[in-house]
Every structure is written in C-alpha cells, then in structure tokens.
Amino acid sequence: VSNGSGLQNERITNLLVFSFLKNCPSCHFHEELAELSYELPLPAHLREEYDELQTDGNRNSHFHFQSFQGRLEQDSGSQEEVIQSIAERLAQIGDEMESQVHPSLVQNLARQFMDRNLSEEDRRKHLATAVDRVMQTCLLDMELEKKKLMLTMLLAKKVADHMPSLLRDVFRTTVNFINQNLLTYVRNLARNVRT
C-alpha cells in the first residue's frame, strides 16, 4: 500500500467513525468530539454540521435502508457524502441495538482504555475481544462484516459516553481496528452504495 492510499484509507475511516459518533446526539461527549473535529483531516462542512447538530439536536430517526440506497443512487455526491450516509445509517441501527451491550462490558473496556501502560496493539485486542462478546449475544440479522463494523463503532460510542475523556483514545483505536480488520469491507460498502 502506497503512502497516498494509506492516508486516503485513514481519512475514510476517520470520516466514518467521526460521522457515526456525530449522529449520537444524546451522548455526553459532544464537547470532546467538537474538539476532535478540528484535529482530524475532515471536511470543513462537517465541523459546521456538527456545530449545528449541537445546537439543534435533531436527527431523522425514521430512515429506512431502501430510501437510503435510493437517495444515494440518485445522488452523484462525493465519496465523503456516501461515507457520512453509511455512518448515519449504522448509527441508527446502533441506537436500536444499544440495549444489547451489557454495561459491565462497557465499564471493563473503559477501564482497560484508562490504563496508560497499554500499547495501541493491546487496546485493539481488548476492543476485538469486546466486539466478539457482543457479536455472540447481539440479535441482529445482517452480514457479518456490517454487524462487526456497527458494533465496533457502537462500543466506541458507549465507552466515550461512559467516560468522555477517553474519546480521543477510543477514536484512534477504533480507526486503527477498522483499518486493520474491516477496511476492505468499508471500501466495498461505499463503492456498492454509489453504483
């Protein structure tokens, strides 16, 4: 993988995870997310949208996958818009599945992220273990990779909501985990939605 495509991959994943978290208006980490938005290579309009979301708090919760696909097929928008729309839809599914994530799992993962002696690789392993546990108990009929992607970001959201000061660490580890395990799926998902 060349440096250019590596940076592009990280940009896509940053945008996906950020957009997923941005679509969680009832969470306690909005201030931290707004600060993070200025540290990431994100489109400027996303920061403006985030600011509007913070003051408005509205999000369309009646969003069906068929209308999602239809809208994107008609829209000749950029890859960024496609990624943001995918993140929005996954956030909505995550909202519905949130109750299936046991609070003790979130608390344990947050405790692990607070350990400053852990390497990034160890954090990824803890996240992977938590995702695997939720995958076993989560009743959701969707393809395996999509379920894993959504649950990975849902866990990041829940840990950041439980302890907002961990947002940067959780965000970075989540992006790294997705890049390592689900990047091909994310790219294919974006490509398939656009065509």
Coordinates of N, CA and C in Angstrom, one line a residue, residues 1-20 37 39-47 78-84 87 153 171 175-176 178-179 183 186-187 190 194:
V1 N 0.9 -1.2 0.0 CA 0.0 0.0 0.0 C 0.9 1.2 0.0
S2 N 0.6 2.1 -0.9 CA 1.5 3.3 -1.0 C 1.0 4.3 0.1
N3 N 1.9 5.3 0.4 CA 1.6 6.3 1.4 C 0.3 7.0 1.1
G4 N 0.1 7.4 -0.2 CA -1.1 8.1 -0.6 C -2.3 7.4 -0.3
S5 N -2.4 6.1 -0.7 CA -3.6 5.3 -0.4 C -3.8 5.0 1.1
G6 N -2.7 4.9 1.8 CA -2.7 4.7 3.2 C -3.4 5.9 3.9
L7 N -3.0 7.1 3.5 CA -3.6 8.3 4.0 C -5.0 8.4 3.6
Q8 N -5.4 8.0 2.4 CA -6.8 8.0 2.0 C -7.6 7.1 2.8
N9 N -7.1 5.9 3.0 CA -7.8 4.9 3.9 C -8.1 5.4 5.3
E10 N -7.0 6.1 5.9 CA -7.2 6.6 7.2 C -8.3 7.7 7.2
R11 N -8.2 8.5 6.1 CA -9.2 9.6 6.0 C -10.6 9.1 5.9
I12 N -10.8 8.0 5.1 CA -12.1 7.4 5.0 C -12.6 6.9 6.4
T13 N -11.7 6.2 7.1 CA -12.1 5.6 8.3 C -12.3 6.7 9.4
N14 N -11.5 7.7 9.4 CA -11.7 8.8 10.3 C -13.1 9.4 10.1
L15 N -13.4 9.6 8.8 CA -14.7 10.2 8.5 C -15.9 9.3 8.9
L16 N -15.7 8.0 8.7 CA -16.8 7.1 9.0 C -17.0 7.1 10.5
V17 N -16.0 6.9 11.3 CA -16.1 6.8 12.8 C -16.6 8.2 13.3
F18 N -16.0 9.3 12.8 CA -16.5 10.6 13.3 C -18.0 10.8 13.0
S19 N -18.4 10.5 11.8 CA -19.8 10.7 11.4 C -20.7 9.8 12.2
F20 N -20.3 8.6 12.5 CA -21.1 7.7 13.4 C -21.3 8.4 14.7
S37 N -12.9 17.2 16.1 CA -13.1 17.6 14.7 C -12.1 18.5 14.1
E39 N -8.9 18.5 14.9 CA -7.6 17.8 14.9 C -7.5 16.8 13.8
L40 N -8.7 16.5 13.2 CA -8.7 15.4 12.2 C -8.8 16.1 10.8
P41 N -8.3 15.4 9.8 CA -8.4 15.9 8.4 C -9.8 15.6 7.8
L42 N -10.7 16.3 8.4 CA -12.1 16.2 8.0 C -12.6 17.4 7.1
P43 N -13.6 17.2 6.3 CA -14.1 18.4 5.5 C -14.6 19.4 6.5
A44 N -14.4 20.7 6.1 CA -14.8 21.8 7.0 C -16.3 21.8 7.2
H45 N -17.1 21.4 6.2 CA -18.5 21.4 6.4 C -19.0 20.5 7.5
L46 N -18.2 19.4 7.8 CA -18.6 18.5 8.8 C -18.5 19.2 10.2
R47 N -17.6 20.1 10.4 CA -17.5 20.8 11.6 C -18.7 21.7 11.8
S78 N -20.2 13.0 -3.5 CA -18.8 12.6 -3.3 C -18.7 11.3 -2.4
Q79 N -17.6 10.7 -2.4 CA -17.3 9.6 -1.5 C -17.5 10.0 -0.1
E80 N -17.2 11.2 0.3 CA -17.4 11.7 1.6 C -18.9 11.7 2.0
E81 N -19.8 12.1 1.1 CA -21.2 12.1 1.4 C -21.7 10.6 1.6
V82 N -21.1 9.7 0.8 CA -21.5 8.3 0.9 C -21.1 7.8 2.2
I83 N -19.9 8.0 2.6 CA -19.4 7.5 3.9 C -20.2 8.1 5.1
Q84 N -20.5 9.4 5.0 CA -21.3 10.0 6.0 C -22.7 9.4 6.1
A87 N -22.4 6.0 7.7 CA -22.2 6.2 9.2 C -23.6 6.5 9.8
M153 N -18.1 0.4 16.3 CA -18.3 1.8 16.5 C -19.3 2.1 17.6
F171 N -11.3 6.7 19.9 CA -11.5 7.0 18.4 C -10.3 6.5 17.7
V175 N -10.4 3.5 14.8 CA -10.0 3.7 13.5 C -8.9 2.7 13.1
N176 N -8.0 2.5 14.0 CA -6.9 1.5 13.7 C -7.5 0.1 13.6
I178 N -10.6 -0.8 12.6 CA -11.3 -0.9 11.4 C -10.3 -1.0 10.2
N179 N -9.3 -0.1 10.2 CA -8.3 -0.2 9.1 C -7.6 -1.5 9.1
L183 N -11.3 -2.7 6.6 CA -11.2 -1.6 5.6 C -11.7 -2.0 4.2
V186 N -15.4 -1.7 4.3 CA -15.8 -0.3 4.2 C -15.7 0.2 2.8
R187 N -14.6 0.0 2.2 CA -14.4 0.5 0.8 C -15.4 -0.1 -0.1
A190 N -18.9 1.4 0.5 CA -19.1 2.7 -0.1 C -19.2 2.6 -1.7
R194 N -22.6 3.5 -4.0 CA -22.5 4.5 -5.1 C -23.0 4.0 -6.4

